[in-house]
Amino acid sequence: MYLNDEEKAMLAGEMGEGVRLAMKVLVGIGEALGAGRMVPITRAHVALSNQEADTWFAEKLRAAGALCRVPPTVNPGFCLSYFQAAGMIQEADRRQMERTYQVYKDLGARLSFSCTPYLLDNIPHQGELVAFSESSATPYVNSVWGARSNRESSQSALCAAVAGRVPEYGLLLPENRRATAEVEVRAELAEDYDYSLLGWLAPRLIGPHIPVFNGITRPPSPEALMNLGAELNTAGATPMYHLAGITPEARTLDQALSGRTPELRVEVTAADLAETRRNLFEPGGSIEFVMFGCPHHTLRQVREVAKIVEGRRLKAELWLLTSNYTREMARRMGLAQIIEAAGGKIVPDTCVDQPTWRHLAGKKGATDSPKCAYYTKRRDLRFVVRSLRECAEAAVTGVIQ
Ligand code: F3S
C-alpha cells in the first residue's frame, strides 16, 4: 500500500505513539482489503457503545497521546445526569459511562451523543470523503447525501478521526457504489414504518448486494430514509442503497446500475411487507411499555407522538429517546410538556442498548423500530414492532394488535 512521506512518518511514530497506533490499524485494514493508498477525510462519526472493549480501545489511544485531527460526532451511551436523578443506574454503570464520557472528551470528540448526526450537526456534501460508523448513519451519508464512507467500526472510525485519513477501498471508489441488485417495489409505502419493513426484508432477498429500489413514486421523508438504512444495515450489512429517481447517484435506474444489467432482480409486494410485519419479533397483545428513538427520533416524530397522546393518560410507560438538541426544541415548542403531561418521558443522549433499561427486562413492549427489538434481545427486552402511530396509541391503551 502506497504511503506518502507524511503517512510514513505517522506510521513510524514521528507524530506520536497515538497517531502511530491509529495508522497501524488503518494500514492493516487497508492492506487486508486491497487499498492502494490513504485518502484524507473531512468528517467522522464514532458509534461508541459505552461498552468495556470500546472504551478500553479509546483509552488505549488516549494513553498513547492521541487527539482527533477531525473531531468526530459520537453515538449515545446514556445520559448520566438524567438516569442518576431518576435513580435508575447502578454504581458500575455510572463508572462506565463516566469513563466513556471522559475518554472521548480527552480525545477531542464532539460530544453530541446522538445516532442521527446526519440529520443534525454532521452533514456531509455530495462526494465528500468521510468515516462514519453507526448502522443508520453510514447508509444515510452514502445514499442520501452522496458522501463516501465505508461501513466503519467504532474503532476504525476513531482511528480515522485521529489520523485524518482512511484507506481507499470499497465505497470510497465510484465503481463500487453502483447497484448490483434491482428491487422492484410493487407496494405503496404510505408510512415511514413501511420503509422499516422494506429495509428489514430486503437483505433476506438480496444478500450483500447494493440495492436500487425501483417503483417508489412518493418522495420519502428523511425519517423514512433513516428507517430504510437503519434496517438494511441491521438485518444485513448494506451500507448503501439507491432509490431510482430520488437519491443523488440514482437520478435514473440506469444511472444507479451504471448502465449494467443487475446481477439479481427481485420483487417486493404489499403481501411481502404484510408478512414481514406479521413475523416481526413478538405477536400483539398487552404491553407494559413503549420505546421510541432507535435511531433517535426527530422533531417531526416527537410532534407525531405528542399529537396522539395529547390530553390522554398513558397506561404503559413511554420512553422517547432523542438528541439533546431535539429534546430542547421539543420543550421550547411545548411538545415535551404534552408528552410528559400524559405520563411519557423524553430522554436525551441515550441508546436503547444500555444498562439503564434493566427494569424492563422480561417485559413486553412496543417499538416502531426492528433495530431496537433486535439489539435489546440480549437485555431480555421483548418487543412488538409496529408503526409509530400504533405504538403511541398502544401507550395509551396498553394493548397493540
Ligand atoms: Fe441509536 Fe442505540 Fe438504536 S445508537 S440507533 S438507539 S441501538
mmCIF file of N, CA and C in Angstrom, residues 45 74-79 112-120 134 136 222-223 226-227 230 292-302 320-327 347-354 357 368-369 371:
data_model
loop_
_atom_site.group_PDB
_atom_site.id
_atom_site.type_symbol
_atom_site.label_atom_id
_atom_site.label_comp_id
_atom_site.label_asym_id
_atom_site.label_seq_id
_atom_site.Cartn_x
_atom_site.Cartn_y
_atom_site.Cartn_z
ATOM 1 N N HIS A 45 -17.794 9.975 12.265
ATOM 2 C CA HIS A 45 -18.773 9.718 13.336
ATOM 3 C C HIS A 45 -18.416 8.388 13.985
ATOM 4 N N VAL A 74 -20.340 11.649 18.075
ATOM 5 C CA VAL A 74 -20.357 10.312 18.695
ATOM 6 C C VAL A 74 -21.784 9.846 18.990
ATOM 7 N N ASN A 75 -21.932 8.531 19.038
ATOM 8 C CA ASN A 75 -23.214 7.895 19.382
ATOM 9 C C ASN A 75 -23.555 8.121 20.862
ATOM 10 N N PRO A 76 -24.781 7.827 21.229
ATOM 11 C CA PRO A 76 -25.134 7.916 22.646
ATOM 12 C C PRO A 76 -24.661 6.695 23.434
ATOM 13 N N GLY A 77 -24.331 6.925 24.689
ATOM 14 C CA GLY A 77 -24.294 5.856 25.683
ATOM 15 C C GLY A 77 -25.601 6.043 26.439
ATOM 16 N N PHE A 78 -25.490 6.569 27.672
ATOM 17 C CA PHE A 78 -26.716 7.034 28.330
ATOM 18 C C PHE A 78 -26.440 8.355 29.038
ATOM 19 N N CYS A 79 -27.486 9.111 29.301
ATOM 20 C CA CYS A 79 -27.360 10.437 29.897
ATOM 21 C C CYS A 79 -27.209 10.277 31.414
ATOM 22 N N SER A 112 -21.701 14.853 20.987
ATOM 23 C CA SER A 112 -23.083 15.046 20.509
ATOM 24 C C SER A 112 -24.019 13.954 21.018
ATOM 25 N N PHE A 113 -23.490 12.767 21.271
ATOM 26 C CA PHE A 113 -24.240 11.635 21.837
ATOM 27 C C PHE A 113 -25.577 11.394 21.130
ATOM 28 N N SER A 114 -25.540 11.383 19.822
ATOM 29 C CA SER A 114 -26.757 11.036 19.069
ATOM 30 C C SER A 114 -26.391 10.125 17.903
ATOM 31 N N CYS A 115 -27.315 9.218 17.574
ATOM 32 C CA CYS A 115 -27.073 8.295 16.460
ATOM 33 C C CYS A 115 -27.627 8.843 15.143
ATOM 34 N N THR A 116 -28.106 10.092 15.127
ATOM 35 C CA THR A 116 -28.585 10.676 13.863
ATOM 36 C C THR A 116 -27.825 11.974 13.535
ATOM 37 N N PRO A 117 -26.495 11.930 13.578
ATOM 38 C CA PRO A 117 -25.724 13.164 13.305
ATOM 39 C C PRO A 117 -25.985 13.678 11.900
ATOM 40 N N TYR A 118 -26.367 12.747 11.005
ATOM 41 C CA TYR A 118 -26.590 13.090 9.587
ATOM 42 C C TYR A 118 -27.840 13.940 9.380
ATOM 43 N N LEU A 119 -28.651 14.090 10.438
ATOM 44 C CA LEU A 119 -29.811 14.985 10.351
ATOM 45 C C LEU A 119 -29.630 16.183 11.278
ATOM 46 N N LEU A 120 -28.471 16.265 11.942
ATOM 47 C CA LEU A 120 -28.287 17.298 12.961
ATOM 48 C C LEU A 120 -27.090 18.194 12.666
ATOM 49 N N GLU A 134 -21.856 3.443 12.747
ATOM 50 C CA GLU A 134 -23.275 3.505 13.180
ATOM 51 C C GLU A 134 -24.146 3.055 12.006
ATOM 52 N N SER A 136 -27.274 3.165 11.070
ATOM 53 C CA SER A 136 -28.172 4.011 10.271
ATOM 54 C C SER A 136 -27.419 5.163 9.617
ATOM 55 N N PRO A 222 -37.306 12.289 5.376
ATOM 56 C CA PRO A 222 -35.989 11.951 5.951
ATOM 57 C C PRO A 222 -36.093 10.785 6.934
ATOM 58 N N GLU A 223 -37.205 10.729 7.672
ATOM 59 C CA GLU A 223 -37.360 9.650 8.660
ATOM 60 C C GLU A 223 -37.522 8.297 7.959
ATOM 61 N N MET A 226 -34.140 7.300 6.881
ATOM 62 C CA MET A 226 -33.398 6.879 8.086
ATOM 63 C C MET A 226 -33.791 5.441 8.443
ATOM 64 N N ASN A 227 -35.086 5.162 8.444
ATOM 65 C CA ASN A 227 -35.568 3.815 8.781
ATOM 66 C C ASN A 227 -35.037 2.780 7.796
ATOM 67 N N ALA A 230 -31.328 2.154 8.442
ATOM 68 C CA ALA A 230 -31.101 1.509 9.746
ATOM 69 C C ALA A 230 -31.403 0.019 9.655
ATOM 70 N N PHE A 292 -39.421 4.493 21.898
ATOM 71 C CA PHE A 292 -39.203 5.174 20.623
ATOM 72 C C PHE A 292 -37.772 5.697 20.575
ATOM 73 N N GLY A 293 -37.241 5.832 19.359
ATOM 74 C CA GLY A 293 -35.988 6.575 19.219
ATOM 75 C C GLY A 293 -34.765 5.738 18.928
ATOM 76 N N CYS A 294 -34.966 4.667 18.166
ATOM 77 C CA CYS A 294 -33.839 3.842 17.725
ATOM 78 C C CYS A 294 -33.952 3.714 16.203
ATOM 79 N N PRO A 295 -33.317 4.584 15.407
ATOM 80 C CA PRO A 295 -32.466 5.708 15.768
ATOM 81 C C PRO A 295 -33.251 6.848 16.438
ATOM 82 N N HIS A 296 -32.498 7.763 17.033
ATOM 83 C CA HIS A 296 -33.096 8.877 17.766
ATOM 84 C C HIS A 296 -34.207 9.551 16.970
ATOM 85 N N HIS A 297 -35.317 9.783 17.637
ATOM 86 C CA HIS A 297 -36.447 10.414 16.954
ATOM 87 C C HIS A 297 -36.140 11.864 16.586
ATOM 88 N N THR A 298 -36.712 12.273 15.466
ATOM 89 C CA THR A 298 -36.572 13.661 15.005
ATOM 90 C C THR A 298 -37.693 14.498 15.635
ATOM 91 N N LEU A 299 -37.608 15.787 15.426
ATOM 92 C CA LEU A 299 -38.628 16.682 15.970
ATOM 93 C C LEU A 299 -40.001 16.371 15.361
ATOM 94 N N ARG A 300 -40.013 16.013 14.100
ATOM 95 C CA ARG A 300 -41.303 15.680 13.457
ATOM 96 C C ARG A 300 -41.917 14.439 14.114
ATOM 97 N N GLN A 301 -41.093 13.466 14.432
ATOM 98 C CA GLN A 301 -41.603 12.262 15.093
ATOM 99 C C GLN A 301 -42.086 12.568 16.509
ATOM 100 N N VAL A 302 -41.353 13.462 17.208
ATOM 101 C CA VAL A 302 -41.797 13.850 18.553
ATOM 102 C C VAL A 302 -43.174 14.513 18.442
ATOM 103 N N LEU A 320 -39.183 8.016 25.078
ATOM 104 C CA LEU A 320 -38.843 8.539 23.743
ATOM 105 C C LEU A 320 -37.411 9.064 23.788
ATOM 106 N N LEU A 321 -36.531 8.429 23.023
ATOM 107 C CA LEU A 321 -35.112 8.789 23.039
ATOM 108 C C LEU A 321 -34.806 9.708 21.861
ATOM 109 N N THR A 322 -34.050 10.737 22.152
ATOM 110 C CA THR A 322 -33.720 11.684 21.093
ATOM 111 C C THR A 322 -32.429 12.415 21.447
ATOM 112 N N SER A 323 -31.999 13.296 20.553
ATOM 113 C CA SER A 323 -30.801 14.091 20.836
ATOM 114 C C SER A 323 -31.146 15.175 21.848
ATOM 115 N N ASN A 324 -30.131 15.702 22.479
ATOM 116 C CA ASN A 324 -30.337 16.794 23.427
ATOM 117 C C ASN A 324 -30.947 17.999 22.703
ATOM 118 N N TYR A 325 -30.491 18.220 21.479
ATOM 119 C CA TYR A 325 -30.984 19.347 20.678
ATOM 120 C C TYR A 325 -32.491 19.206 20.422
ATOM 121 N N THR A 326 -32.899 18.032 19.983
ATOM 122 C CA THR A 326 -34.322 17.823 19.661
ATOM 123 C C THR A 326 -35.173 17.906 20.921
ATOM 124 N N ARG A 327 -34.628 17.388 22.008
ATOM 125 C CA ARG A 327 -35.383 17.445 23.270
ATOM 126 C C ARG A 327 -35.600 18.902 23.685
ATOM 127 N N VAL A 347 -36.060 11.345 26.744
ATOM 128 C CA VAL A 347 -34.728 11.118 27.317
ATOM 129 C C VAL A 347 -33.666 11.541 26.310
ATOM 130 N N PRO A 348 -32.725 12.402 26.711
ATOM 131 C CA PRO A 348 -31.671 12.806 25.782
ATOM 132 C C PRO A 348 -30.472 11.862 25.833
ATOM 133 N N ASP A 349 -29.679 11.875 24.742
ATOM 134 C CA ASP A 349 -28.311 11.317 24.750
ATOM 135 C C ASP A 349 -28.232 9.839 25.107
ATOM 136 N N THR A 350 -29.266 9.076 24.854
ATOM 137 C CA THR A 350 -29.311 7.700 25.371
ATOM 138 C C THR A 350 -29.693 6.713 24.262
ATOM 139 N N CYS A 351 -29.124 5.513 24.378
ATOM 140 C CA CYS A 351 -29.354 4.433 23.418
ATOM 141 C C CYS A 351 -30.260 3.376 24.072
ATOM 142 N N VAL A 352 -30.969 2.636 23.234
ATOM 143 C CA VAL A 352 -31.826 1.568 23.778
ATOM 144 C C VAL A 352 -31.010 0.403 24.338
ATOM 145 N N ASP A 353 -29.777 0.264 23.866
ATOM 146 C CA ASP A 353 -28.949 -0.870 24.260
ATOM 147 C C ASP A 353 -27.986 -0.461 25.372
ATOM 148 N N GLN A 354 -28.539 -0.123 26.522
ATOM 149 C CA GLN A 354 -27.745 0.335 27.667
ATOM 150 C C GLN A 354 -28.295 -0.301 28.948
ATOM 151 N N TRP A 357 -32.008 0.199 31.156
ATOM 152 C CA TRP A 357 -33.360 -0.336 30.934
ATOM 153 C C TRP A 357 -33.601 -1.647 31.675
ATOM 154 N N ASP A 368 -41.376 1.172 17.293
ATOM 155 C CA ASP A 368 -41.534 1.336 15.838
ATOM 156 C C ASP A 368 -40.272 0.872 15.102
ATOM 157 N N SER A 369 -39.322 0.289 15.816
ATOM 158 C CA SER A 369 -38.011 0.007 15.218
ATOM 159 C C SER A 369 -37.601 -1.452 15.354
ATOM 160 N N LYS A 371 -34.780 -2.526 14.592
ATOM 161 C CA LYS A 371 -33.409 -2.458 15.117
ATOM 162 C C LYS A 371 -33.416 -2.454 16.643
#
